[in-house]
Amino acid sequence: MNEIIEPLISEEEISKRIKEIAKEIMCDFTQGKITLICVLKGGVFFMVDLARSLEMQVEIDFMDVSSYGNSTVSSGQIKIDKDLENPITGKDVLLVEDIIDTGQTMVQILAHLRAQKPNTLKVCTLLDKPERRKVEGADFDYIGFTVPDEFVVGYGLDYAQKYRNLPYIGILRFE
Ligand code: PRP
C-alpha cells in the first residue's frame, strides 16, 4: 500500500497561527520570562518556532514519556523516560505539545508538573483532536488548530517515525 499525504494545514497557516499565539502568550506572561516545556519528540518543531516568536526571556526544558507496560492493555498510565533538567518551582511555565488526542499524556504530565508548584502553569497545543478524548482534565490555554479524527502527520507528528520533518500538516491515507 502506498502512503499518500493529503495536505490539511499549510506551512503559511502554521506560521501565521504561531505568531498569533505568541502575541497572546506575551500578553498573558507579563513577567517577561517564560519556561517552555516540550514533550518529546513531536512537540519540538512547534516549540522551537513558538520560542522564536516570543519577544521575552525564554528558557526551554524537555520531558519524554512512554506508555506503561503491555500496549494491548490500555491502562493509559505513562512512564517518564526523561524528566526536566531544572526545577520549575515558582516559575512561569508553558507546557507545549504537538497534539492532544485521548488526553492521557497531558493529564498525567500536568499532575507531575503541578506537584513542583510552578507559579504559573499553562498549556499550549498545536493541534487538538477532541473526538478522541477519553479523560477529563486535558485542558489547554492556547491552541493552533482543531483537527478531525484522522491520522495527521508532519510538523513534528509521525507515522512510524516518518514525516516529522514535513513543513506542513497532512492526513495520511493508504492507497
Ligand atoms: C503524542 C503527542 C502527545 C501524545 C498525545 O506523542 O506528542 O504527547 O501522543 O496522545 P494522548 O492525548 O492520547 O495521550 P507520541 O506518544 O506519539 O510520541 P512522539 O511525540 O515521540 O511521536
PDB file of C-alpha atoms and ligand atoms in Angstrom:
ATOM      1  CA  MET A   1       0.000   0.000   0.000  1.00  0.00           C
ATOM      2  CA  ASN A   2       1.177   3.480  -0.855  1.00  0.00           C
ATOM      3  CA  GLU A   3       1.191   6.201   1.739  1.00  0.00           C
ATOM      4  CA  ILE A   4      -0.390   9.399   0.458  1.00  0.00           C
ATOM      5  CA  ILE A   5      -0.345  12.684   2.352  1.00  0.00           C
ATOM      6  CA  GLU A   6      -3.347  14.904   1.806  1.00  0.00           C
ATOM      7  CA  PRO A   7      -2.466  18.491   2.805  1.00  0.00           C
ATOM      8  CA  LEU A   8      -4.515  19.793   5.742  1.00  0.00           C
ATOM      9  CA  ILE A   9      -2.733  22.814   7.231  1.00  0.00           C
ATOM     10  CA  SER A  10      -0.148  24.687   5.180  1.00  0.00           C
ATOM     11  CA  GLU A  11       3.244  25.936   6.312  1.00  0.00           C
ATOM     12  CA  GLU A  12       1.962  29.514   5.947  1.00  0.00           C
ATOM     13  CA  GLU A  13      -1.110  28.855   8.083  1.00  0.00           C
ATOM     14  CA  ILE A  14       1.033  27.276  10.801  1.00  0.00           C
ATOM     15  CA  SER A  15       3.464  30.166  10.774  1.00  0.00           C
ATOM     16  CA  LYS A  16       0.666  32.783  10.917  1.00  0.00           C
ATOM     17  CA  ARG A  17      -1.107  30.991  13.768  1.00  0.00           C
ATOM     18  CA  ILE A  18       2.118  30.653  15.771  1.00  0.00           C
ATOM     19  CA  LYS A  19       2.666  34.413  15.597  1.00  0.00           C
ATOM     20  CA  GLU A  20      -0.900  34.985  16.829  1.00  0.00           C
ATOM     21  CA  ILE A  21      -0.459  32.536  19.702  1.00  0.00           C
ATOM     22  CA  ALA A  22       2.869  34.146  20.607  1.00  0.00           C
ATOM     23  CA  LYS A  23       1.119  37.519  20.934  1.00  0.00           C
ATOM     24  CA  GLU A  24      -1.487  36.014  23.276  1.00  0.00           C
ATOM     25  CA  ILE A  25       1.249  34.415  25.375  1.00  0.00           C
ATOM     26  CA  MET A  26       3.222  37.665  25.605  1.00  0.00           C
ATOM     27  CA  CYS A  27       0.064  39.436  26.812  1.00  0.00           C
ATOM     28  CA  ASP A  28      -0.537  36.800  29.496  1.00  0.00           C
ATOM     29  CA  PHE A  29       3.004  36.156  30.721  1.00  0.00           C
ATOM     30  CA  THR A  30       3.670  39.696  31.789  1.00  0.00           C
ATOM     31  CA  GLN A  31       6.633  38.817  33.994  1.00  0.00           C
ATOM     32  CA  GLY A  32       8.753  38.903  30.837  1.00  0.00           C
ATOM     33  CA  LYS A  33      10.176  35.462  31.428  1.00  0.00           C
ATOM     34  CA  ILE A  34       8.812  32.040  30.489  1.00  0.00           C
ATOM     35  CA  THR A  35       9.872  28.406  30.707  1.00  0.00           C
ATOM     36  CA  LEU A  36       8.709  26.286  27.784  1.00  0.00           C
ATOM     37  CA  ILE A  37       8.457  22.576  28.456  1.00  0.00           C
ATOM     38  CA  CYS A  38       8.322  20.377  25.404  1.00  0.00           C
ATOM     39  CA  VAL A  39       7.149  16.777  25.342  1.00  0.00           C
ATOM     40  CA  LEU A  40       9.419  14.835  23.007  1.00  0.00           C
ATOM     41  CA  LYS A  41       9.539  14.187  20.234  1.00  0.00           C
ATOM     42  CA  GLY A  42       6.553  15.580  18.352  1.00  0.00           C
ATOM     43  CA  GLY A  43       6.416  18.942  20.101  1.00  0.00           C
ATOM     44  CA  VAL A  44       9.955  20.004  19.230  1.00  0.00           C
ATOM     45  CA  PHE A  45       9.217  21.681  15.900  1.00  0.00           C
ATOM     46  CA  PHE A  46       6.336  23.691  17.324  1.00  0.00           C
ATOM     47  CA  MET A  47       8.208  24.685  20.445  1.00  0.00           C
ATOM     48  CA  VAL A  48      11.215  25.947  18.523  1.00  0.00           C
ATOM     49  CA  ASP A  49       9.117  28.095  16.181  1.00  0.00           C
ATOM     50  CA  LEU A  50       6.975  29.361  19.050  1.00  0.00           C
ATOM     51  CA  ALA A  51      10.070  30.250  21.092  1.00  0.00           C
ATOM     52  CA  ARG A  52      11.452  32.269  18.174  1.00  0.00           C
ATOM     53  CA  SER A  53       8.232  34.303  18.035  1.00  0.00           C
ATOM     54  CA  LEU A  54       8.277  35.179  21.731  1.00  0.00           C
ATOM     55  CA  GLU A  55       9.860  38.546  22.425  1.00  0.00           C
ATOM     56  CA  MET A  56      10.755  37.789  26.032  1.00  0.00           C
ATOM     57  CA  GLN A  57      13.245  35.748  28.012  1.00  0.00           C
ATOM     58  CA  VAL A  58      12.679  32.100  27.150  1.00  0.00           C
ATOM     59  CA  GLU A  59      14.077  29.033  28.882  1.00  0.00           C
ATOM     60  CA  ILE A  60      13.431  25.569  27.475  1.00  0.00           C
ATOM     61  CA  ASP A  61      13.324  22.109  29.011  1.00  0.00           C
ATOM     62  CA  PHE A  62      12.184  18.698  27.829  1.00  0.00           C
ATOM     63  CA  MET A  63      10.301  15.652  29.044  1.00  0.00           C
ATOM     64  CA  ASP A  64       9.941  12.304  27.369  1.00  0.00           C
ATOM     65  CA  VAL A  65       7.246   9.817  28.261  1.00  0.00           C
ATOM     66  CA  SER A  66       6.007   6.472  27.015  1.00  0.00           C
ATOM     67  CA  SER A  67       3.025   4.232  27.655  1.00  0.00           C
ATOM     68  CA  TYR A  68       3.424   1.856  30.547  1.00  0.00           C
ATOM     69  CA  GLY A  69       3.781  -1.897  30.020  1.00  0.00           C
ATOM     70  CA  ASN A  70       1.761  -4.008  27.650  1.00  0.00           C
ATOM     71  CA  SER A  71       0.413  -1.906  24.811  1.00  0.00           C
ATOM     72  CA  THR A  72      -2.597  -4.250  24.408  1.00  0.00           C
ATOM     73  CA  VAL A  73      -3.763  -3.184  27.866  1.00  0.00           C
ATOM     74  CA  SER A  74      -4.776   0.392  27.597  1.00  0.00           C
ATOM     75  CA  SER A  75      -4.137   1.429  31.172  1.00  0.00           C
ATOM     76  CA  GLY A  76      -3.356   4.936  29.994  1.00  0.00           C
ATOM     77  CA  GLN A  77      -0.537   5.097  32.518  1.00  0.00           C
ATOM     78  CA  ILE A  78       2.599   6.809  31.288  1.00  0.00           C
ATOM     79  CA  LYS A  79       6.194   6.267  32.300  1.00  0.00           C
ATOM     80  CA  ILE A  80       8.561   9.219  32.496  1.00  0.00           C
ATOM     81  CA  ASP A  81      11.623   8.335  30.420  1.00  0.00           C
ATOM     82  CA  LYS A  82      13.195  11.762  30.772  1.00  0.00           C
ATOM     83  CA  ASP A  83      12.311  14.304  33.396  1.00  0.00           C
ATOM     84  CA  LEU A  84      13.028  18.028  33.498  1.00  0.00           C
ATOM     85  CA  GLU A  85      16.615  19.104  33.906  1.00  0.00           C
ATOM     86  CA  ASN A  86      15.798  22.135  36.040  1.00  0.00           C
ATOM     87  CA  PRO A  87      13.191  22.577  38.797  1.00  0.00           C
ATOM     88  CA  ILE A  88      10.164  24.693  37.878  1.00  0.00           C
ATOM     89  CA  THR A  89       9.128  25.666  41.391  1.00  0.00           C
ATOM     90  CA  GLY A  90       7.959  29.285  41.358  1.00  0.00           C
ATOM     91  CA  LYS A  91       8.480  29.629  37.610  1.00  0.00           C
ATOM     92  CA  ASP A  92       6.060  30.709  34.886  1.00  0.00           C
ATOM     93  CA  VAL A  93       5.688  27.620  32.779  1.00  0.00           C
ATOM     94  CA  LEU A  94       4.081  26.808  29.451  1.00  0.00           C
ATOM     95  CA  LEU A  95       3.721  23.155  28.511  1.00  0.00           C
ATOM     96  CA  VAL A  96       3.980  22.785  24.737  1.00  0.00           C
ATOM     97  CA  GLU A  97       2.504  19.795  22.927  1.00  0.00           C
ATOM     98  CA  ASP A  98       2.003  18.944  19.284  1.00  0.00           C
ATOM     99  CA  ILE A  99      -1.339  17.189  19.775  1.00  0.00           C
ATOM    100  CA  ILE A 100      -3.876  16.258  22.426  1.00  0.00           C
ATOM    101  CA  ASP A 101      -5.554  13.017  21.477  1.00  0.00           C
ATOM    102  CA  THR A 102      -7.028  10.873  24.280  1.00  0.00           C
ATOM    103  CA  GLY A 103      -5.684  13.455  26.740  1.00  0.00           C
ATOM    104  CA  GLN A 104      -3.987  10.860  28.909  1.00  0.00           C
ATOM    105  CA  THR A 105      -0.468  12.149  28.327  1.00  0.00           C
ATOM    106  CA  MET A 106      -1.446  15.730  29.088  1.00  0.00           C
ATOM    107  CA  VAL A 107      -3.363  14.937  32.276  1.00  0.00           C
ATOM    108  CA  GLN A 108      -0.502  12.959  33.761  1.00  0.00           C
ATOM    109  CA  ILE A 109       2.214  15.392  32.761  1.00  0.00           C
ATOM    110  CA  LEU A 110       0.200  18.252  34.236  1.00  0.00           C
ATOM    111  CA  ALA A 111      -0.150  16.381  37.537  1.00  0.00           C
ATOM    112  CA  HIS A 112       3.597  15.765  37.557  1.00  0.00           C
ATOM    113  CA  LEU A 113       4.388  19.422  36.873  1.00  0.00           C
ATOM    114  CA  ARG A 114       1.809  20.808  39.322  1.00  0.00           C
ATOM    115  CA  ALA A 115       3.466  18.834  42.115  1.00  0.00           C
ATOM    116  CA  GLN A 116       6.527  21.042  41.668  1.00  0.00           C
ATOM    117  CA  LYS A 117       4.448  24.132  42.368  1.00  0.00           C
ATOM    118  CA  PRO A 118       5.244  26.425  39.445  1.00  0.00           C
ATOM    119  CA  ASN A 119       3.963  29.992  39.792  1.00  0.00           C
ATOM    120  CA  THR A 120       2.016  29.658  36.524  1.00  0.00           C
ATOM    121  CA  LEU A 121       1.284  26.528  34.536  1.00  0.00           C
ATOM    122  CA  LYS A 122      -0.425  26.926  31.181  1.00  0.00           C
ATOM    123  CA  VAL A 123      -0.781  24.614  28.209  1.00  0.00           C
ATOM    124  CA  CYS A 124      -0.273  25.281  24.531  1.00  0.00           C
ATOM    125  CA  THR A 125      -1.083  22.637  21.954  1.00  0.00           C
ATOM    126  CA  LEU A 126      -0.677  22.982  18.235  1.00  0.00           C
ATOM    127  CA  LEU A 127      -3.455  20.504  17.487  1.00  0.00           C
ATOM    128  CA  ASP A 128      -6.480  19.196  19.328  1.00  0.00           C
ATOM    129  CA  LYS A 129      -8.433  16.110  18.301  1.00  0.00           C
ATOM    130  CA  PRO A 130     -11.478  16.396  20.587  1.00  0.00           C
ATOM    131  CA  GLU A 131     -13.321  13.411  19.100  1.00  0.00           C
ATOM    132  CA  ARG A 132     -10.681  11.103  20.559  1.00  0.00           C
ATOM    133  CA  ARG A 133     -10.765  12.408  24.154  1.00  0.00           C
ATOM    134  CA  LYS A 134     -11.004   9.696  26.823  1.00  0.00           C
ATOM    135  CA  VAL A 135     -10.212  11.611  30.002  1.00  0.00           C
ATOM    136  CA  GLU A 136     -11.141  14.903  31.555  1.00  0.00           C
ATOM    137  CA  GLY A 137      -8.593  17.496  32.571  1.00  0.00           C
ATOM    138  CA  ALA A 138      -6.601  17.749  29.340  1.00  0.00           C
ATOM    139  CA  ASP A 139      -7.371  21.435  29.168  1.00  0.00           C
ATOM    140  CA  PHE A 140      -5.376  23.936  27.181  1.00  0.00           C
ATOM    141  CA  ASP A 141      -4.977  27.696  27.212  1.00  0.00           C
ATOM    142  CA  TYR A 142      -3.681  28.167  23.670  1.00  0.00           C
ATOM    143  CA  ILE A 143      -4.425  26.138  20.570  1.00  0.00           C
ATOM    144  CA  GLY A 144      -3.307  26.202  16.973  1.00  0.00           C
ATOM    145  CA  PHE A 145      -5.957  24.157  15.210  1.00  0.00           C
ATOM    146  CA  THR A 146      -8.724  21.656  15.918  1.00  0.00           C
ATOM    147  CA  VAL A 147      -8.341  18.620  13.666  1.00  0.00           C
ATOM    148  CA  PRO A 148     -10.726  15.825  12.671  1.00  0.00           C
ATOM    149  CA  ASP A 149     -10.246  12.236  13.815  1.00  0.00           C
ATOM    150  CA  GLU A 150      -7.790  11.387  11.063  1.00  0.00           C
ATOM    151  CA  PHE A 151      -4.174  10.230  11.136  1.00  0.00           C
ATOM    152  CA  VAL A 152      -2.266  13.503  10.932  1.00  0.00           C
ATOM    153  CA  VAL A 153       1.440  13.757  10.174  1.00  0.00           C
ATOM    154  CA  GLY A 154       4.040  16.443   9.611  1.00  0.00           C
ATOM    155  CA  TYR A 155       5.450  19.371  11.553  1.00  0.00           C
ATOM    156  CA  GLY A 156       6.568  17.016  14.317  1.00  0.00           C
ATOM    157  CA  LEU A 157       3.889  14.364  14.001  1.00  0.00           C
ATOM    158  CA  ASP A 158       4.996  10.986  12.748  1.00  0.00           C
ATOM    159  CA  TYR A 159       3.838   7.713  11.312  1.00  0.00           C
ATOM    160  CA  ALA A 160       6.378   5.024  12.280  1.00  0.00           C
ATOM    161  CA  GLN A 161       8.886   7.856  12.908  1.00  0.00           C
ATOM    162  CA  LYS A 162       8.439   9.217   9.365  1.00  0.00           C
ATOM    163  CA  TYR A 163       7.101  12.574   8.142  1.00  0.00           C
ATOM    164  CA  ARG A 164       8.027  14.623  11.241  1.00  0.00           C
ATOM    165  CA  ASN A 165      10.084  16.968   9.057  1.00  0.00           C
ATOM    166  CA  LEU A 166       7.275  17.894   6.658  1.00  0.00           C
ATOM    167  CA  PRO A 167       6.827  21.685   6.954  1.00  0.00           C
ATOM    168  CA  TYR A 168       3.028  21.303   6.755  1.00  0.00           C
ATOM    169  CA  ILE A 169       0.412  19.043   8.367  1.00  0.00           C
ATOM    170  CA  GLY A 170      -1.374  16.446   6.310  1.00  0.00           C
ATOM    171  CA  ILE A 171      -3.699  13.486   6.607  1.00  0.00           C
ATOM    172  CA  LEU A 172      -2.051  10.135   5.979  1.00  0.00           C
ATOM    173  CA  ARG A 173      -4.009   7.880   3.667  1.00  0.00           C
ATOM    174  CA  PHE A 174      -3.195   4.379   2.478  1.00  0.00           C
ATOM    175  CA  GLU A 175      -3.982   3.599  -1.144  1.00  0.00           C
TER     176      GLU A 175
HETATM  177  C1  PRP B   1       1.883  12.020  21.004  1.00  0.00           C
HETATM  178  C2  PRP B   1       1.777  13.506  21.297  1.00  0.00           C
HETATM  179  C3  PRP B   1       1.343  13.541  22.726  1.00  0.00           C
HETATM  180  C4  PRP B   1       0.523  12.283  22.873  1.00  0.00           C
HETATM  181  C5  PRP B   1      -0.925  12.627  22.817  1.00  0.00           C
HETATM  182  O1  PRP B   1       3.128  11.567  21.376  1.00  0.00           O
HETATM  183  O2  PRP B   1       3.002  14.155  21.101  1.00  0.00           O
HETATM  184  O3  PRP B   1       2.443  13.541  23.613  1.00  0.00           O
HETATM  185  O4  PRP B   1       0.858  11.417  21.787  1.00  0.00           O
HETATM  186  O5  PRP B   1      -1.699  11.478  22.941  1.00  0.00           O
HETATM  187  P1  PRP B   1      -2.761  11.280  24.096  1.00  0.00           P
HETATM  188  O6  PRP B   1      -3.544  12.546  24.211  1.00  0.00           O
HETATM  189  O7  PRP B   1      -3.597  10.128  23.559  1.00  0.00           O
HETATM  190  O8  PRP B   1      -2.071  10.901  25.349  1.00  0.00           O
HETATM  191  P2  PRP B   1       3.692  10.124  20.964  1.00  0.00           P
HETATM  192  O9  PRP B   1       3.453   9.158  22.068  1.00  0.00           O
HETATM  193  O10 PRP B   1       3.157   9.746  19.612  1.00  0.00           O
HETATM  194  O11 PRP B   1       5.251  10.368  20.897  1.00  0.00           O
HETATM  195  P3  PRP B   1       6.114  11.262  19.885  1.00  0.00           P
HETATM  196  O12 PRP B   1       5.763  12.703  20.160  1.00  0.00           O
HETATM  197  O13 PRP B   1       7.525  10.960  20.249  1.00  0.00           O
HETATM  198  O14 PRP B   1       5.751  10.857  18.469  1.00  0.00           O
END
